[in-house]
Short mmCIF file of C-alpha atoms in Angstrom, two decimals:
data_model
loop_
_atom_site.label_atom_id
_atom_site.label_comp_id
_atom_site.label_asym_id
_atom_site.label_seq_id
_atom_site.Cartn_x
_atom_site.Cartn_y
_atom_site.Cartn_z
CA UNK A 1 29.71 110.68 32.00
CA UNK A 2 27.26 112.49 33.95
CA UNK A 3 28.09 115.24 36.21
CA UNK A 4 28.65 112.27 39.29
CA UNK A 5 30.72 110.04 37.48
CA UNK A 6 34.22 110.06 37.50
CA UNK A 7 36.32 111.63 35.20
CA UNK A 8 39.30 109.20 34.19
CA UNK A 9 40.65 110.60 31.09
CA UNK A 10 40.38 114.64 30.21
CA UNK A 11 39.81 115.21 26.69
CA UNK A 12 41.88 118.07 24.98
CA UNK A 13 39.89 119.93 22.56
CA UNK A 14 40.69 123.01 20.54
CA UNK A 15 39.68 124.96 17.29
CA UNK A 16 43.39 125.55 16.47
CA UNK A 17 46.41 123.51 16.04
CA UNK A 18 48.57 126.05 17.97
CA UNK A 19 47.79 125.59 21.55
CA UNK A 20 49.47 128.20 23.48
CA UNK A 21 45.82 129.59 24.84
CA UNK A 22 45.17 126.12 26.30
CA UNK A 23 48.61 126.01 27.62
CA UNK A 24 48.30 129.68 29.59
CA UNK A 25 44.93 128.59 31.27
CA UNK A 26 46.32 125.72 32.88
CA UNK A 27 49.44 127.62 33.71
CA UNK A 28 46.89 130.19 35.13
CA UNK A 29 45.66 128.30 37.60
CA UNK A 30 46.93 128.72 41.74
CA UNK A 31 49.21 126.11 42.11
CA UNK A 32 49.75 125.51 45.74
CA UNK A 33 47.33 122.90 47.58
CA UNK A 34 46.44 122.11 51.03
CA UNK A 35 44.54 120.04 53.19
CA UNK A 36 40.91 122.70 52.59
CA UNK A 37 41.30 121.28 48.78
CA UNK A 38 39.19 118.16 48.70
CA UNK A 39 38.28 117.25 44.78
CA UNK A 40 36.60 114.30 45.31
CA UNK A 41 35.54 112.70 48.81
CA UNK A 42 35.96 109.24 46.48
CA UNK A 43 31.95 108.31 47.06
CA UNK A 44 31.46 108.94 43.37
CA UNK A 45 30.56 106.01 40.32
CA UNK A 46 34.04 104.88 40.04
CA UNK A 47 35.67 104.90 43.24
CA UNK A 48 34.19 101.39 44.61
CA UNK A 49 37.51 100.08 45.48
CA UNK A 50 38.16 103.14 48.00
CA UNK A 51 36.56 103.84 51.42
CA UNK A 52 35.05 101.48 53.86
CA UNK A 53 33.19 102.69 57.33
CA UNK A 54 37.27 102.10 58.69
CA UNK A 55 38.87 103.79 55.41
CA UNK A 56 38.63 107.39 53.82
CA UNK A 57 39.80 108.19 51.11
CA UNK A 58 40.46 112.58 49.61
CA UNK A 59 41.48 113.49 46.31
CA UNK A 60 44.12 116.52 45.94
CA UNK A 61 44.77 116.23 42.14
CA UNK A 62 42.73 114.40 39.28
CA UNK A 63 42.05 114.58 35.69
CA UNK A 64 38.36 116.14 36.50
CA UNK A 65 39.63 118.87 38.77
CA UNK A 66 38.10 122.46 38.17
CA UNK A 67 40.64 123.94 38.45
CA UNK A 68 42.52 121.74 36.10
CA UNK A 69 46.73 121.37 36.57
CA UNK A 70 47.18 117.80 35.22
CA UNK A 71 46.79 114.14 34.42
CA UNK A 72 50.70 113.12 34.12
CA UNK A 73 49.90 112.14 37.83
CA UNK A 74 46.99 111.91 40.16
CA UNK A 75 47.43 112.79 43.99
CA UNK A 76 44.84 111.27 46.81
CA UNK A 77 45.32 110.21 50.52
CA UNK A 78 44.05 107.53 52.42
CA UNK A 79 43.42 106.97 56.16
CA UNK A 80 42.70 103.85 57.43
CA UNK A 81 41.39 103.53 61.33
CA UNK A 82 43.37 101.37 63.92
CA UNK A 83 42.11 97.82 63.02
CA UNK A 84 40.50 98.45 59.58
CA UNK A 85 40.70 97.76 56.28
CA UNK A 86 39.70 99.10 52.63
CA UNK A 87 38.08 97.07 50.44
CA UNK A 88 40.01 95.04 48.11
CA UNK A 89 39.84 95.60 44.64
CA UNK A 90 42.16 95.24 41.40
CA UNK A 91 43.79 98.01 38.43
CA UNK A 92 45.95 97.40 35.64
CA UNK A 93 47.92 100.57 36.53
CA UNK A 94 50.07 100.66 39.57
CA UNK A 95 50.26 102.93 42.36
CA UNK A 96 52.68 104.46 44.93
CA UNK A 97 51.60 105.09 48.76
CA UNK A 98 54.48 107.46 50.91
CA UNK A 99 53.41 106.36 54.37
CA UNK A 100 52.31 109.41 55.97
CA UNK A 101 51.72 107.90 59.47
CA UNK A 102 51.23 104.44 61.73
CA UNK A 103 51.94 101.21 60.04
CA UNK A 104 50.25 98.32 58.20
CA UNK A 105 49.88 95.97 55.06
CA UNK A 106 48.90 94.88 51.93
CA UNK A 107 48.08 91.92 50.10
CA UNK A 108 48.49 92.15 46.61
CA UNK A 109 47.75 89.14 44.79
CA UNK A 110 47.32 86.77 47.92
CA UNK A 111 50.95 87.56 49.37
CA UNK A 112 51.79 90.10 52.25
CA UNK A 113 54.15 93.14 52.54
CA UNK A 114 54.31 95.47 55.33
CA UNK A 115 54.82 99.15 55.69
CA UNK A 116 55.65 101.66 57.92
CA UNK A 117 55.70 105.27 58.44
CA UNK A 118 58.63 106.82 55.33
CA UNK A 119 58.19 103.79 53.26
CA UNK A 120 57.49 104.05 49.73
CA UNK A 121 54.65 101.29 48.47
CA UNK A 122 53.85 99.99 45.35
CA UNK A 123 51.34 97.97 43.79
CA UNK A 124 52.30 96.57 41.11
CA UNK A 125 50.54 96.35 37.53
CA UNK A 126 47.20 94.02 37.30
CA UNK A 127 47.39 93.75 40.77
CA UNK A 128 44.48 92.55 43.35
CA UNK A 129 45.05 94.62 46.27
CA UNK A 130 43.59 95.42 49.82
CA UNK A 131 45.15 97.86 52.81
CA UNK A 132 45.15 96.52 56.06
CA UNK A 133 45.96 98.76 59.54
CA UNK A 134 45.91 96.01 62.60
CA UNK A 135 47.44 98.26 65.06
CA UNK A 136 45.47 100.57 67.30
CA UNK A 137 46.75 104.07 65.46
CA UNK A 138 45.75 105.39 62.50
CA UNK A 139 47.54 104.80 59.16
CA UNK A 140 47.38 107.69 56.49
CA UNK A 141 49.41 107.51 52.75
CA UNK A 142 50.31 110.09 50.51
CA UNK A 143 48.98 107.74 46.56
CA UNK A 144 50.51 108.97 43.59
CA UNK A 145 49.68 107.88 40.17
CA UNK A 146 50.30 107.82 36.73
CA UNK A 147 46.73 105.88 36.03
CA UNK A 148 45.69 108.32 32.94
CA UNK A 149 49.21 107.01 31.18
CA UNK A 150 46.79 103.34 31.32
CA UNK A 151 43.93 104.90 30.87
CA UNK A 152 45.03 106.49 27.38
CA UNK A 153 46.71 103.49 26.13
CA UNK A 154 43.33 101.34 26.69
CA UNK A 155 44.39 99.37 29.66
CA UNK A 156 41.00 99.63 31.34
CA UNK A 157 40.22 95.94 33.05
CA UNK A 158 39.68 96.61 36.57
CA UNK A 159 37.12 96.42 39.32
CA UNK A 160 35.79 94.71 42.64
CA UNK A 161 36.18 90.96 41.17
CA UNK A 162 33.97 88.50 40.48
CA UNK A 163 33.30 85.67 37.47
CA UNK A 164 33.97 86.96 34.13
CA UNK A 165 31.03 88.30 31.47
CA UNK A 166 30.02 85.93 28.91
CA UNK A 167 32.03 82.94 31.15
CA UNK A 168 30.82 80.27 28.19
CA UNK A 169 32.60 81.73 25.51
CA UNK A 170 36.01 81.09 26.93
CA UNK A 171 38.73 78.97 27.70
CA UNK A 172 40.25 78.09 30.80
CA UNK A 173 42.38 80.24 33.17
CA UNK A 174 45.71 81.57 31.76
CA UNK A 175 48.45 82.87 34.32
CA UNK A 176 48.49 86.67 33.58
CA UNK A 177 52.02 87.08 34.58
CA UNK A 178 53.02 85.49 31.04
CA UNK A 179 53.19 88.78 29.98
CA UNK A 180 54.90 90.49 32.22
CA UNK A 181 58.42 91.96 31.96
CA UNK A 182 60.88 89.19 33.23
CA UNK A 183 62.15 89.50 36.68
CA UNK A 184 59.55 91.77 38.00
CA UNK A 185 58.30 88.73 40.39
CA UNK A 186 61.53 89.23 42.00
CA UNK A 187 61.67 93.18 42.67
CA UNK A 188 61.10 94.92 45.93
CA UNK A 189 57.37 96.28 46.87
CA UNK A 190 58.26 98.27 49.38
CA UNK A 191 61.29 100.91 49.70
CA UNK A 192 61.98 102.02 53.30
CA UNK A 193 64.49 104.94 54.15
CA UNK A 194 67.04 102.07 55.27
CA UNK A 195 67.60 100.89 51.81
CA UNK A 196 68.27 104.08 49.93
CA UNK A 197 71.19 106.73 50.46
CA UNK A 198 71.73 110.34 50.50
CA UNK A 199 73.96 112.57 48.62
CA UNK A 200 74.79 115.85 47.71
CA UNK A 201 74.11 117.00 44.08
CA UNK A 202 73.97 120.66 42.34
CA UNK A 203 69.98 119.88 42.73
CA UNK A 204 70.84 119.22 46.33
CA UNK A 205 70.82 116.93 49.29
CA UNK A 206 68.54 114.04 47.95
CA UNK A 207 68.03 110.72 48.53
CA UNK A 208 66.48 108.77 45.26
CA UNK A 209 62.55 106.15 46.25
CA UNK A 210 62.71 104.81 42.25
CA UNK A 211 64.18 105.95 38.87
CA UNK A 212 65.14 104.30 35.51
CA UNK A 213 68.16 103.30 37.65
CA UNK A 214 66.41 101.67 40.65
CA UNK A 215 66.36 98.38 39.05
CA UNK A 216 65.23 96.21 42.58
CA UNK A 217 62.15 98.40 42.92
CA UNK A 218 58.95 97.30 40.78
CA UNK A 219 57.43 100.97 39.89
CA UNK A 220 57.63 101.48 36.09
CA UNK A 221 55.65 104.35 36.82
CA UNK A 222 56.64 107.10 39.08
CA UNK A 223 59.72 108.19 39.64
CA UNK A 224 60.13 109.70 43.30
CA UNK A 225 62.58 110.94 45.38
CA UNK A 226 63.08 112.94 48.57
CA UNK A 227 64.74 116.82 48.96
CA UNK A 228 66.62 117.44 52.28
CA UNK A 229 66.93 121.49 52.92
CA UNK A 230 68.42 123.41 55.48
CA UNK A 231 66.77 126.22 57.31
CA UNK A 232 67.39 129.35 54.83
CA UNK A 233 68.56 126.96 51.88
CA UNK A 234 67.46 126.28 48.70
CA UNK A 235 67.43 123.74 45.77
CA UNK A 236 69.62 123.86 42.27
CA UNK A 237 67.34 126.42 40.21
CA UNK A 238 66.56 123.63 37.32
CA UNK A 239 64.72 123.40 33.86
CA UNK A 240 63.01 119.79 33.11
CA UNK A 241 60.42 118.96 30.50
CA UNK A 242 58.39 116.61 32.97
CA UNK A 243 55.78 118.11 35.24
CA UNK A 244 55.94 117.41 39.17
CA UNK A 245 53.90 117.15 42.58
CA UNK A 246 56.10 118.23 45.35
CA UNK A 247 54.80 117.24 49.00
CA UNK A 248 55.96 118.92 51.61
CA UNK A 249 56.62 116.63 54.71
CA UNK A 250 58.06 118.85 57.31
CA UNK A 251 59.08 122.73 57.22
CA UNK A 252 57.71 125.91 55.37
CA UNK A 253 58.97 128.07 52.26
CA UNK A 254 58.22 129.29 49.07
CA UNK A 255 58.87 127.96 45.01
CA UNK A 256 59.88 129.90 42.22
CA UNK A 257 58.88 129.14 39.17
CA UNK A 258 60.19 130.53 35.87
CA UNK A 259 57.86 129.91 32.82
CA UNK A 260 59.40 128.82 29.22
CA UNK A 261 58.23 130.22 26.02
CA UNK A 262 58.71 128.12 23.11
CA UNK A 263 59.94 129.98 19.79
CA UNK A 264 59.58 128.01 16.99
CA UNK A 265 61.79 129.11 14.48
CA UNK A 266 64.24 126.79 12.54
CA UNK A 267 64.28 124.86 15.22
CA UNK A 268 62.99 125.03 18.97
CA UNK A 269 64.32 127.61 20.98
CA UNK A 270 63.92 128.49 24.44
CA UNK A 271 63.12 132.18 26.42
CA UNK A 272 62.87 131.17 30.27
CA UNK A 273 61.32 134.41 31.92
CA UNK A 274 62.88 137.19 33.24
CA UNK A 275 61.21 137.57 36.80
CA UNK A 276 59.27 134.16 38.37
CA UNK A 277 56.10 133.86 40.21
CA UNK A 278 56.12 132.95 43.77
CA UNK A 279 54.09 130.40 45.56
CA UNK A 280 54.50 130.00 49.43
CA UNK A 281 53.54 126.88 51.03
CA UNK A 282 53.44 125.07 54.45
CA UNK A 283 53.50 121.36 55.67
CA UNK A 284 51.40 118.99 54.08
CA UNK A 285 50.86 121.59 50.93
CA UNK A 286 51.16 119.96 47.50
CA UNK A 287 53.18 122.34 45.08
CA UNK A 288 52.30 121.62 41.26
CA UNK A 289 55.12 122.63 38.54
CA UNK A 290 54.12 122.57 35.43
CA UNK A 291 55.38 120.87 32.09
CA UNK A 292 58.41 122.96 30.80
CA UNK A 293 59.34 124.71 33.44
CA UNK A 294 62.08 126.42 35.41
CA UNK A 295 61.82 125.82 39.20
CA UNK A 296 63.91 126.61 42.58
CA UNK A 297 62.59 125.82 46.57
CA UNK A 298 63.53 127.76 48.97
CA UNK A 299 62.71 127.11 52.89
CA UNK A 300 61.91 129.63 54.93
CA UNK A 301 64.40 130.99 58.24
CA UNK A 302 64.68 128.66 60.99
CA UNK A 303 62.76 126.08 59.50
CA UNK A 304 64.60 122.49 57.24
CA UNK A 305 62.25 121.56 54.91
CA UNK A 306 61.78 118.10 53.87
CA UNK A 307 60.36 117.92 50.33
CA UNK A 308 58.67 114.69 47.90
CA UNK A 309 59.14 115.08 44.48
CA UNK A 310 57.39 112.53 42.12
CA UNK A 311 57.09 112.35 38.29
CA UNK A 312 55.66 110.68 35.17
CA UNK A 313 58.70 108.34 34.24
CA UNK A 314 57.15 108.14 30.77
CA UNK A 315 58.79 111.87 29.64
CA UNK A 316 62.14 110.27 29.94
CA UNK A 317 60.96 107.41 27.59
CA UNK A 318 59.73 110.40 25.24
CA UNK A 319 63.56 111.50 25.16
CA UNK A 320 63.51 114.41 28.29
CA UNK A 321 65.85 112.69 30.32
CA UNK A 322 68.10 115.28 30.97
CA UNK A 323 67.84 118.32 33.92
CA UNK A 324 69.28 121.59 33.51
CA UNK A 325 70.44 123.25 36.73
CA UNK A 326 71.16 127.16 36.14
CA UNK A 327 71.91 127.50 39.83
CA UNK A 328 73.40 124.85 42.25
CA UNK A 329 71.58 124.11 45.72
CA UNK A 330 73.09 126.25 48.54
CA UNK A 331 75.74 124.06 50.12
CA UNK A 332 74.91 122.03 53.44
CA UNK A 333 76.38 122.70 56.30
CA UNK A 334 76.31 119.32 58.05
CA UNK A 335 77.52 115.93 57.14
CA UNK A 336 75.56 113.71 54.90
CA UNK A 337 72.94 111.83 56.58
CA UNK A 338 73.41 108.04 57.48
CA UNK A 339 70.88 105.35 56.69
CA UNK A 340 70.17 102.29 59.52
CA UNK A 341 71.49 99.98 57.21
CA UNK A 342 74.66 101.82 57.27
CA UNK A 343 74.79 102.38 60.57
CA UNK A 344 74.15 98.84 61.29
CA UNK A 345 77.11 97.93 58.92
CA UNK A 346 79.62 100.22 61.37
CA UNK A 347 78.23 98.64 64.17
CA UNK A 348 79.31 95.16 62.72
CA UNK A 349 82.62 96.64 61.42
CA UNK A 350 83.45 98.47 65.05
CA UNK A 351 82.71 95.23 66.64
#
């Protein structure tokens, strides 16, 4: 592609079969985003689907970034003006949006779903979608994607619509959702903070958007869930195979991160370093930590932090499914947070 075109899948090219070099350049690289780092303003060849005069669209991580962290998952936000619209458009791969702010909805595939601010979106594979914001404040969403995973395996039909090329040579209209895993017509699109729970694990206070587990929610994809931690706290220090964007929604901090040498000997072993680096970061800062890696958040004095972690759900389907936490998360002080579906449950209960 020429230097305007958009870069879908990186290649990976190297004069040796050991690839620690390539490996230490990406690992090189700063690590900490924020809003100043705009990759792609989405006007490019390739990004028709994205921006309308009511609708912007930013990229914060891509496979065609300089400097490069990853393709496991691509990171862009979206704002959409009171009482506008994107234009609609259609992708084999799905997507997530984290409503950032102001409320709104989709159509995917002629049917409706709204959203508000804290819910978790999806569109769903070989999906025709289009955002819609017909109140008077401005929407924005936090997309996450795993769209290289489709990209490498070929799935490449997408576009603005239209008639089909070469319309002669072919039969009549098949339903597409033959194909599709059974049930998915009947799992959730949209995950609000209502319909999950908190608790308190050795990573620490979470509260889990999708997973292997999350069976009602139709995201094969990405799995996503949300950190709660106190002012001075920190997270379980934890080794994972997978590589993650961390958001940060509200609060400031800092992230250790402990790399992982590989010695191949027999077998693998692992040598997790002795001292980590440090990377601060504020609200609205995406922090990237890379493949095989040992990681801990801390948030700063005075300030909770409220964290988004997402990930490729395709590691655990290579076999990483497992986290190790060295250290557990400092221990909260207050009582677990209730959901409103909960609370709405006492209320019926106390009545």
């Amino acid at each position: 592609m020429g230097e305007d075109g958009r870069v879908f899948v990186r290649g990976l090219e190297f004069d040796k079969y050991e690839l620690e070099a390539v490996r230490q350049l990406q690992l090189s690289h700063p690590r900490v985003r924020d809003e100043t780092v705009v990759v792609d303003h989405g006007e490019a060849v390739g990004h028709s689907g994205a921006a309308t005069k009511s609708s912007r669209v930013s990229w914060r991580v891509g496979p065609g970034d300089e400097e490069f962290l990853t393709q496991t998952l691509q990171v862009h936000f979206i704002e959409i003006d009171g009482h506008g619209k994107n234009k609609g458009h259609g992708h084999q791969n799905e997507a997530a949006f984290y409503i950032l702010e102001g409320a709104g909805y989709e159509i995917h595939d002629d049917l409706r779903y709204d959203w508000k601010k804290d819910d978790f979106v999806f569109v769903h594979t070989d999906s025709v979608h289009q955002h819609f914001n017909p109140y008077d404040e401005k929407a924005v969403a936090l997309v996450i994607k795993a769209k290289c995973t489709w990209m490498f395996l070929g799935l490449l039909q997408q576009g603005r619509g239209g008639p089909i090329d070469r319309e002669e040579e072919f039969g009549p209209r098949e339903d597409w959702s033959a194909i599709w895993t059974d049930g998915v017509l009947d799992r959730t699109k949209v995950v609000s903070p209502a319909s999950t729970v908190w608790e308190d694990t050795e990573l620490g206070r979470i509260r889990v958007m999708t997973s292997p587990r999350t069976e009602h929610a139709r995201l094969f994809s990405v799995d996503a869930f949300e950190w709660a931690v106190e002012a001075g706290g920190h997270t379980g220090r934890h080794w994972k195979m997978a590589d993650e964007i961390v958001y940060v929604l509200e609060g400031d901090g800092y992230s250790l991160h402990w790399e992982v040498q590989a010695e191949i000997a027999e077998r693998y072993y692992a040598h997790v370093a002795k001292e980590p680096k440090r990377y601060d970061f504020s609200a609205g800062d995406t922090i990237y930590v890379p493949q095989n890696t040992v990681a801990q958040h801390f948030a700063a004095d005075g300030t909770p932090l409220r964290l988004l972690s997402f990930q490729n759900r395709l590691f655990k389907h290579l076999g990483y499914d497992n986290t190790k936490v060295f250290e557990p998360a400092s221990t909260p002080t207050t009582p677990l947070p209730s959901t409103a579906e909960a609370d709405t449950l006492q209320a019926s209960s106390d009545s």
